[in-house]
Short mmCIF file of C-alpha atoms in Angstrom, two decimals:
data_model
loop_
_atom_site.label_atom_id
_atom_site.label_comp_id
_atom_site.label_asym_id
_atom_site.label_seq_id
_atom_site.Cartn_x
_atom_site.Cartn_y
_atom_site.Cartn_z
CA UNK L 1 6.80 119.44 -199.74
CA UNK L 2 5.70 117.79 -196.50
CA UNK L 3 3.11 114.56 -196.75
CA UNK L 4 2.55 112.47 -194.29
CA UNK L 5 1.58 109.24 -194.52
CA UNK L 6 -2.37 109.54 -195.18
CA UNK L 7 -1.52 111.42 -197.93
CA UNK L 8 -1.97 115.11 -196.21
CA UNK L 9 0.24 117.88 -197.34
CA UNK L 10 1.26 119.39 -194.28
CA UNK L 11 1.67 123.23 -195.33
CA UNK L 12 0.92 124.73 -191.76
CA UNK L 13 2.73 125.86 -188.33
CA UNK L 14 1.38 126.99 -185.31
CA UNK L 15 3.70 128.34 -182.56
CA UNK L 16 3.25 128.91 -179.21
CA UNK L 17 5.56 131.80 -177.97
CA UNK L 18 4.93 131.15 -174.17
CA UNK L 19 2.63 129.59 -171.98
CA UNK L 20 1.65 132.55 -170.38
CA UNK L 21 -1.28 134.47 -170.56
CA UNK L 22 -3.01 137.30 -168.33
CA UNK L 23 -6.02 135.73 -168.64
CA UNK L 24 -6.95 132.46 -166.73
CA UNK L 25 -9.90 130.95 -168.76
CA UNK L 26 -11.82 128.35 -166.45
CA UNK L 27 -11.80 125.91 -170.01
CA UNK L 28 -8.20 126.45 -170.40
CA UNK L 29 -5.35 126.91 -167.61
CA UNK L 30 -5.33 126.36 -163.93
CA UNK L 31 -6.56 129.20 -161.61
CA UNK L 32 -2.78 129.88 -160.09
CA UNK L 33 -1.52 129.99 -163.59
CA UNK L 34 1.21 128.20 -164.90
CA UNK L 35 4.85 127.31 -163.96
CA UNK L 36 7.53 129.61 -164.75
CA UNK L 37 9.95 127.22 -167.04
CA UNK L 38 12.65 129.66 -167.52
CA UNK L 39 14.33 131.40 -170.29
CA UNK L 40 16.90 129.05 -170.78
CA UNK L 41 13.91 125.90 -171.62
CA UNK L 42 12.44 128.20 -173.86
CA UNK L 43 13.41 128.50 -177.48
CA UNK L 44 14.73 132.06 -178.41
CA UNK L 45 13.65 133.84 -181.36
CA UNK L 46 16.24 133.74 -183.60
CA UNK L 47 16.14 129.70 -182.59
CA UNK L 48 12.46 129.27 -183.68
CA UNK L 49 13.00 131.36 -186.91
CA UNK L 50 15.80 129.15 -188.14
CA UNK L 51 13.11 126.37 -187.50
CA UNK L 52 11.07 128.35 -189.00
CA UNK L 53 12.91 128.55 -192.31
CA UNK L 54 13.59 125.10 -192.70
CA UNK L 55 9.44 124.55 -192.71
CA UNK L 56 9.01 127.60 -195.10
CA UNK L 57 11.74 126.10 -197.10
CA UNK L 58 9.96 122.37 -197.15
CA UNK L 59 6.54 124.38 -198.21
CA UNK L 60 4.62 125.34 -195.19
CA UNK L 61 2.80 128.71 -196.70
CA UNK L 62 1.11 129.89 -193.72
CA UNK L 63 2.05 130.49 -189.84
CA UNK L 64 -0.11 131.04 -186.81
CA UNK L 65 1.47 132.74 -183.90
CA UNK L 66 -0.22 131.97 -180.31
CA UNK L 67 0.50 131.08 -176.56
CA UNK L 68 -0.46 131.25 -173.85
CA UNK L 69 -1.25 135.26 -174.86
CA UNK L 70 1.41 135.33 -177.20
CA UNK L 71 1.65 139.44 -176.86
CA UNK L 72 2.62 139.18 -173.00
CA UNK L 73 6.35 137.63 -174.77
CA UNK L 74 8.36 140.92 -175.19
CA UNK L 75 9.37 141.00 -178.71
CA UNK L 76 7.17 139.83 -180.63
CA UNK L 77 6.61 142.32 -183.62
CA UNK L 78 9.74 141.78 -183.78
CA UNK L 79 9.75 138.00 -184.28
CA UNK L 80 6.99 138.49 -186.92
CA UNK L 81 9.04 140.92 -189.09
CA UNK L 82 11.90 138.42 -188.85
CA UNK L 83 9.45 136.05 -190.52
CA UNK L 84 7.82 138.28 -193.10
CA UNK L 85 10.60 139.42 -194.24
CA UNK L 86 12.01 136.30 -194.81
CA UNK L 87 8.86 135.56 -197.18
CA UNK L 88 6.27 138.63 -197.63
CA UNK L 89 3.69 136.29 -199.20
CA UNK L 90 3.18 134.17 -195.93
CA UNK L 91 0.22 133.61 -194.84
CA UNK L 92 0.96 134.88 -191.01
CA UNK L 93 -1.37 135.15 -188.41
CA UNK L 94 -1.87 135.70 -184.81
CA UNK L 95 -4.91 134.56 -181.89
CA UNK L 96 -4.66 136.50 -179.32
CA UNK L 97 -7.08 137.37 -176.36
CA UNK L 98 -6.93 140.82 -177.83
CA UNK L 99 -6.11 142.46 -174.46
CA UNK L 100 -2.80 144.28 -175.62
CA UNK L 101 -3.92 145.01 -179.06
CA UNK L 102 -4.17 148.56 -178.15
CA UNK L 103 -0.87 149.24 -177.51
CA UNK L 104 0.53 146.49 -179.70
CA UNK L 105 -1.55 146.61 -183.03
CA UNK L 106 0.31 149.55 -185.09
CA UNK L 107 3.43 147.65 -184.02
CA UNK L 108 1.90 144.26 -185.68
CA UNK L 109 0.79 145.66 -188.42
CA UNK L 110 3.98 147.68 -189.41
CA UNK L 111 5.90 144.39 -188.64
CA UNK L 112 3.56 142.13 -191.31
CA UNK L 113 1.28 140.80 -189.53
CA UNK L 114 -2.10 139.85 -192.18
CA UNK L 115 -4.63 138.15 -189.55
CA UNK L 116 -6.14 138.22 -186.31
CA UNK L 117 -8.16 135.68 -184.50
CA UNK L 118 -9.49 136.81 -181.21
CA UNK L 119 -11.09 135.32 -178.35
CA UNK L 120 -14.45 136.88 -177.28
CA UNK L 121 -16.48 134.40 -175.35
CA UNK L 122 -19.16 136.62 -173.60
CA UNK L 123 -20.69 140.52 -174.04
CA UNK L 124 -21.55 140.36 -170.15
CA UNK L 125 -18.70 141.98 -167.81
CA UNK L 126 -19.50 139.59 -165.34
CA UNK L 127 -19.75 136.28 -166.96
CA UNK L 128 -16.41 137.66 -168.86
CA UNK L 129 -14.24 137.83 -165.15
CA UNK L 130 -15.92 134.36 -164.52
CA UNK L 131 -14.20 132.85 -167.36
CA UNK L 132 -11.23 134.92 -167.56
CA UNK L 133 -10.83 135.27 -163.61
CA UNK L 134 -10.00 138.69 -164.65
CA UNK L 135 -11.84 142.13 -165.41
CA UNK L 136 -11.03 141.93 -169.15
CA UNK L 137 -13.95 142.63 -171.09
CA UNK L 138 -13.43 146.18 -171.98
CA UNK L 139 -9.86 145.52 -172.68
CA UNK L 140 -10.86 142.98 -175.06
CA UNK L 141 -14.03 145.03 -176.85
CA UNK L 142 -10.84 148.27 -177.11
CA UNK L 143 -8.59 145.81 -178.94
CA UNK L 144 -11.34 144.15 -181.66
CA UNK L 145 -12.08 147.83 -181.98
CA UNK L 146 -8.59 148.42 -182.52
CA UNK L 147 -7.17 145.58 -185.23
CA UNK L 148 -10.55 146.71 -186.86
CA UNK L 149 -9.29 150.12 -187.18
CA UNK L 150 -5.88 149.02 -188.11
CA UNK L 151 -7.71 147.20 -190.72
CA UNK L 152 -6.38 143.90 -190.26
CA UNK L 153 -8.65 140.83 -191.44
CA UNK L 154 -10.19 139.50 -187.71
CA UNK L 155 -12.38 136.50 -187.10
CA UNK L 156 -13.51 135.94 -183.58
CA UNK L 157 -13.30 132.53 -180.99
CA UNK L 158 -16.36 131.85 -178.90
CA UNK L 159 -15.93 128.52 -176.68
CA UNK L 160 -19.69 127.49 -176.28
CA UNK L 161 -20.30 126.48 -172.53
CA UNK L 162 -23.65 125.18 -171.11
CA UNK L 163 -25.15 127.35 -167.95
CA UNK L 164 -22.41 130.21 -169.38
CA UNK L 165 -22.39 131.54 -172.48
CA UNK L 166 -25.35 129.42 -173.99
CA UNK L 167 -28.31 132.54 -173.70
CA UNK L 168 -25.69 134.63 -175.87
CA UNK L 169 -25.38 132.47 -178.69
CA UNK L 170 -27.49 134.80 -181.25
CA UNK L 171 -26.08 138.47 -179.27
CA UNK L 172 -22.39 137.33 -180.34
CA UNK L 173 -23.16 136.37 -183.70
CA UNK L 174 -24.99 139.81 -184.39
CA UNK L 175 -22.40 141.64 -182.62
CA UNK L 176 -19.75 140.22 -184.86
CA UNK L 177 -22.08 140.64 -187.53
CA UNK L 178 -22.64 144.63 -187.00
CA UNK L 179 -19.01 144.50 -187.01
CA UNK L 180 -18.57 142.65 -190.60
CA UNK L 181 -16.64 140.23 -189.10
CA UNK L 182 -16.76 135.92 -189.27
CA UNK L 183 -17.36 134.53 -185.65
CA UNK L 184 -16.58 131.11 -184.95
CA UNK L 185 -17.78 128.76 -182.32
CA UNK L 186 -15.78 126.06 -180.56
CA UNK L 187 -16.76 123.37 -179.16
CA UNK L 188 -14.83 123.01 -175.95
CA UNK L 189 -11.99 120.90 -175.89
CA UNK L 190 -11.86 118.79 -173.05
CA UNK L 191 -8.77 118.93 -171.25
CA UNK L 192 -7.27 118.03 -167.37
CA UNK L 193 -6.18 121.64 -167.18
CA UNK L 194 -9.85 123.04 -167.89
CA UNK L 195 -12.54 123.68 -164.49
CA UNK L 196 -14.20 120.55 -163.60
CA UNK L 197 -17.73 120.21 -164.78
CA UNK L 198 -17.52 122.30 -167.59
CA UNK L 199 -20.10 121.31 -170.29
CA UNK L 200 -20.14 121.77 -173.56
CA UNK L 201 -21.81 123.21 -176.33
CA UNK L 202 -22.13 120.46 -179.48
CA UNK L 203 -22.75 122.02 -182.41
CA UNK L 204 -26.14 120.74 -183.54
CA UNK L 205 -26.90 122.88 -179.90
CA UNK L 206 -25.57 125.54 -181.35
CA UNK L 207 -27.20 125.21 -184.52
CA UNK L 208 -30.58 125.08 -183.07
CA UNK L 209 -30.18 128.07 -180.88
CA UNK L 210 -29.35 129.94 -183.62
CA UNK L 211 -32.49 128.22 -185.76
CA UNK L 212 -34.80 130.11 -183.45
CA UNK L 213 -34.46 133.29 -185.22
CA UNK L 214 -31.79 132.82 -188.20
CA UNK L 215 -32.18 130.75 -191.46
CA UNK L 216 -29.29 129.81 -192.86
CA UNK L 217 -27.69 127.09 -194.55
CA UNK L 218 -24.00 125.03 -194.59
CA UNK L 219 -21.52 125.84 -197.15
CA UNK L 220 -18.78 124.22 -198.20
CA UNK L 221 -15.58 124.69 -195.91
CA UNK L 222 -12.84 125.77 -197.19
CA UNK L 223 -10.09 123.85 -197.67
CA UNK L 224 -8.09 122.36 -194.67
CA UNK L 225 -10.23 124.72 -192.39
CA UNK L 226 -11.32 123.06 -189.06
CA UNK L 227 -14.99 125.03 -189.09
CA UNK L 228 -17.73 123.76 -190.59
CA UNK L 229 -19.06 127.54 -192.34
CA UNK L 230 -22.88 128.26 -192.40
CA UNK L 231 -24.34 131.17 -194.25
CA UNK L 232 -27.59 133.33 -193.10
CA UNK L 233 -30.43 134.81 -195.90
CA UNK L 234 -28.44 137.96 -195.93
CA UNK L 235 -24.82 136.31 -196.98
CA UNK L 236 -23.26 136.34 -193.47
CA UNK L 237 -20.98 133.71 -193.17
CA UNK L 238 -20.53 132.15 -189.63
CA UNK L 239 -18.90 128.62 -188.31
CA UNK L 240 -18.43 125.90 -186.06
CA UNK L 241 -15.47 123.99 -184.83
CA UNK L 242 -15.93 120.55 -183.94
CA UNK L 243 -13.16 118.75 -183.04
CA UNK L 244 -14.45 115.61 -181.77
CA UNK L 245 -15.29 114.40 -185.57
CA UNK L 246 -13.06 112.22 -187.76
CA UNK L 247 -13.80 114.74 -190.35
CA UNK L 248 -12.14 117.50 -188.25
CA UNK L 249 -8.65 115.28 -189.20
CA UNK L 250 -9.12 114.17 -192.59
CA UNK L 251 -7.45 117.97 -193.93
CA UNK L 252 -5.50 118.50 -191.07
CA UNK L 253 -2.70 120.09 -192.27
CA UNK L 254 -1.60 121.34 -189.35
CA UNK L 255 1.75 120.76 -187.12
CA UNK L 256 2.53 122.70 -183.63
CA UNK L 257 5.92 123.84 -182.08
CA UNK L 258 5.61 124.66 -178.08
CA UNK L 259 7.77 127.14 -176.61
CA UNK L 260 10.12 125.10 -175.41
CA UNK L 261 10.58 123.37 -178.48
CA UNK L 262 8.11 120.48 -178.44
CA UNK L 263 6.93 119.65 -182.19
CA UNK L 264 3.33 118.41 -182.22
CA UNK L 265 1.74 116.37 -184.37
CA UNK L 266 -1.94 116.92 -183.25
CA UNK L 267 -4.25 119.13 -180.64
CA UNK L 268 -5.13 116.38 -178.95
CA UNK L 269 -2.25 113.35 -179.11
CA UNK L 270 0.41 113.86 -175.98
CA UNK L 271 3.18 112.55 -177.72
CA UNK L 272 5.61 114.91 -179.83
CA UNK L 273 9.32 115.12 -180.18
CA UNK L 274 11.58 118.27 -179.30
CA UNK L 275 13.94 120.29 -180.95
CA UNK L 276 14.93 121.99 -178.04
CA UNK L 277 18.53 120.59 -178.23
CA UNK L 278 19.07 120.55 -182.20
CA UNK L 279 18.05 123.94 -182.02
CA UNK L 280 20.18 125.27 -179.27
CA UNK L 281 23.16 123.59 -180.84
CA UNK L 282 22.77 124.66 -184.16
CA UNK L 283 22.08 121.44 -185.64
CA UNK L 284 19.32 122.27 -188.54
CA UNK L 285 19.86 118.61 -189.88
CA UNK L 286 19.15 117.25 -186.48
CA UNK L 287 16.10 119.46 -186.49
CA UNK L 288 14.76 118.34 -190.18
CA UNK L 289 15.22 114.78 -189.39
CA UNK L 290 12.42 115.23 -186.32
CA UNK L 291 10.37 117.49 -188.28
CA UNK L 292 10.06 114.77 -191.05
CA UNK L 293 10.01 111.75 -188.14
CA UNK L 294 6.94 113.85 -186.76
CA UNK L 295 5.12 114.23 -190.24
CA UNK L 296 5.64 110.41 -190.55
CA UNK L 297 4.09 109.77 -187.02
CA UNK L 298 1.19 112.25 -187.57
CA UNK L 299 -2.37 110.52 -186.80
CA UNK L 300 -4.80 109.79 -188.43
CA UNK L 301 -7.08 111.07 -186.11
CA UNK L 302 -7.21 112.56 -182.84
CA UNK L 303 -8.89 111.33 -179.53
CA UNK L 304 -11.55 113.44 -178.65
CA UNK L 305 -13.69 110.84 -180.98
CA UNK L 306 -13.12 108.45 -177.86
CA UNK L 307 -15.99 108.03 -175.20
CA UNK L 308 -14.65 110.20 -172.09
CA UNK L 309 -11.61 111.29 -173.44
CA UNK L 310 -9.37 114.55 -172.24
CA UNK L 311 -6.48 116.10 -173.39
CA UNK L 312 -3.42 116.04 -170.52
CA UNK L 313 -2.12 118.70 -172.65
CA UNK L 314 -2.69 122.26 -171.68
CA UNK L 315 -3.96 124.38 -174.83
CA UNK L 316 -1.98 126.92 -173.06
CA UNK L 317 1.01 124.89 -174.30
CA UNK L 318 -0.02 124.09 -177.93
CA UNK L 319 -2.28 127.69 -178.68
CA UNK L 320 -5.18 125.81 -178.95
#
């Protein structure tokens, strides 16, 4: 079992395949995109899933794939079998923009894949290629329609922006609700990689948009989840994530692997340590020795509880 040293059982790995994406979301990446690092920085899959085993092995039950766009890294359903075979009962997930889930969600779901979390920010086509810098919406509406089909267990990601998305606060909700399916919102995640200017929803905003013609009340969360959950008259369960809270890290149980083999302690702390090497040379006690040096580091908190602070990480990196 992995503890760190506030007492936290950490039981839970996200990994980013690639910083990549076809998407370039204004709160997110740069408008060029990002730097091409090179296969040979990159951790291969058979490298991560050795990793990957030694966590599994210490007691982490569940694993979150993401990028980047995590689909755009050829390979992938393969990479997922690799891990549900190695234990079926894993908890193993994917967020995704969504866009390739139409040619890539029979392949997921034959490979093991349980969950999807997709990214759905706006209904309008227009405010949808302002924040993607893309024509994506259709693509993305075909793919939830898809992993719904396909029968896969979806939630969807709204990042709430002010002067953006804030007039379809109540449309997304009820479209996610016609669809029987949890939306959550975000509260953007101030980074140096996002569009200058970008504002904000907080969630008591949110909250009292949604006031003005839902009543509902909070539930408790469940455990180690980052959203706060809220449920309306007719048992529709929605919820917030609020990461600039100190009660966002008291369960965190949460530790992040980059592509190129940084291990993360937290979404928002810029230090980690990397595996890159270990791994590449085969050295699993090397590896173990970080991964327990990073659970030992972990914060308590992160910084976005800090007046004017901002990430210098890229969620592109870390999947968010």
């Amino acid at each position: 079992m992995l503890i760190d040293s506030y007492g936290r059982v950490i039981d839970y790995l996200r990994i980013s395949l690639t910083q990549k994406c076809n998407f370039r979301c204004i709160y997110c990446m740069p408008q060029n995109g990002v730097e091409d690092i090179g296969h040979d920085k990159v951790l291969s899959y058979e490298e991560m899933f050795e990793f990957i085993k030694i966590c599994i092995d210490n007691g982490v039950k569940k694993i979150r794939i993401t990028g980047g766009e995590p689909l755009v890294r050829k390979g992938v359903e393969n990479f997922i079998k690799m891990i549900s075979d190695y234990k079926p009962d894993l908890d193993l997930a994917i967020t995704t923009n969504g866009y390739f889930l139409p040619k890539m969600g029979e392949k997921l779901k034959q490979a093991g894949l349980k969950r999807i979390n997709i990214s759905l920010d706006t209904l309008d086509k227009n405010k949808a290629n302002l924040l993607a810098r893309r024509d994506i919406l259709d693509g993305v509406l075909n793919g939830i329609k898809i992993a719904k089909d396909l029968g896969f267990i979806i939630k969807l990601n709204t990042v709430a922006l002010k002067n953006i998305n804030d007039d379809e606060i109540v449309n997304l909700l009820e479209f996610a609700k016609n669809l029987d399916i949890q939306i959550r919102y975000i509260e953007f995640m101030e980074n140096s990689h996002a569009k200058s200017n970008l504002i904000g929803l907080k969630k008591d905003e949110i909250l009292e948009i949604l006031a003005k013609k839902y009543k509902f009340k909070e539930i408790t969360k469940s455990p180690n989840s980052p959203s706060m959950l809220y449920e309306l008259e007719d048992g529709y369960k929605f919820g917030i994530i609020d990461p600039h809270k100190h009660d966002f890290c008291s369960s965190c149980n949460r530790l992040r692997l980059s592509s190129e083999g940084l291990l993360i302690p937290c979404l928002y702390y810029d230090e980690g340590k990397s595996i890159f090497e270990a791994m590449r040379n085969g050295d699993l006690k090397k590896a173990y020795e970080i991964l327990i040096q990073i659970i030992r580091d972990k914060p308590e908190k992160n910084r976005w509880c800090d007046d004017f602070a901002i990430s210098n990480r890229g969620f592109y990196q870390t999947g968010g």
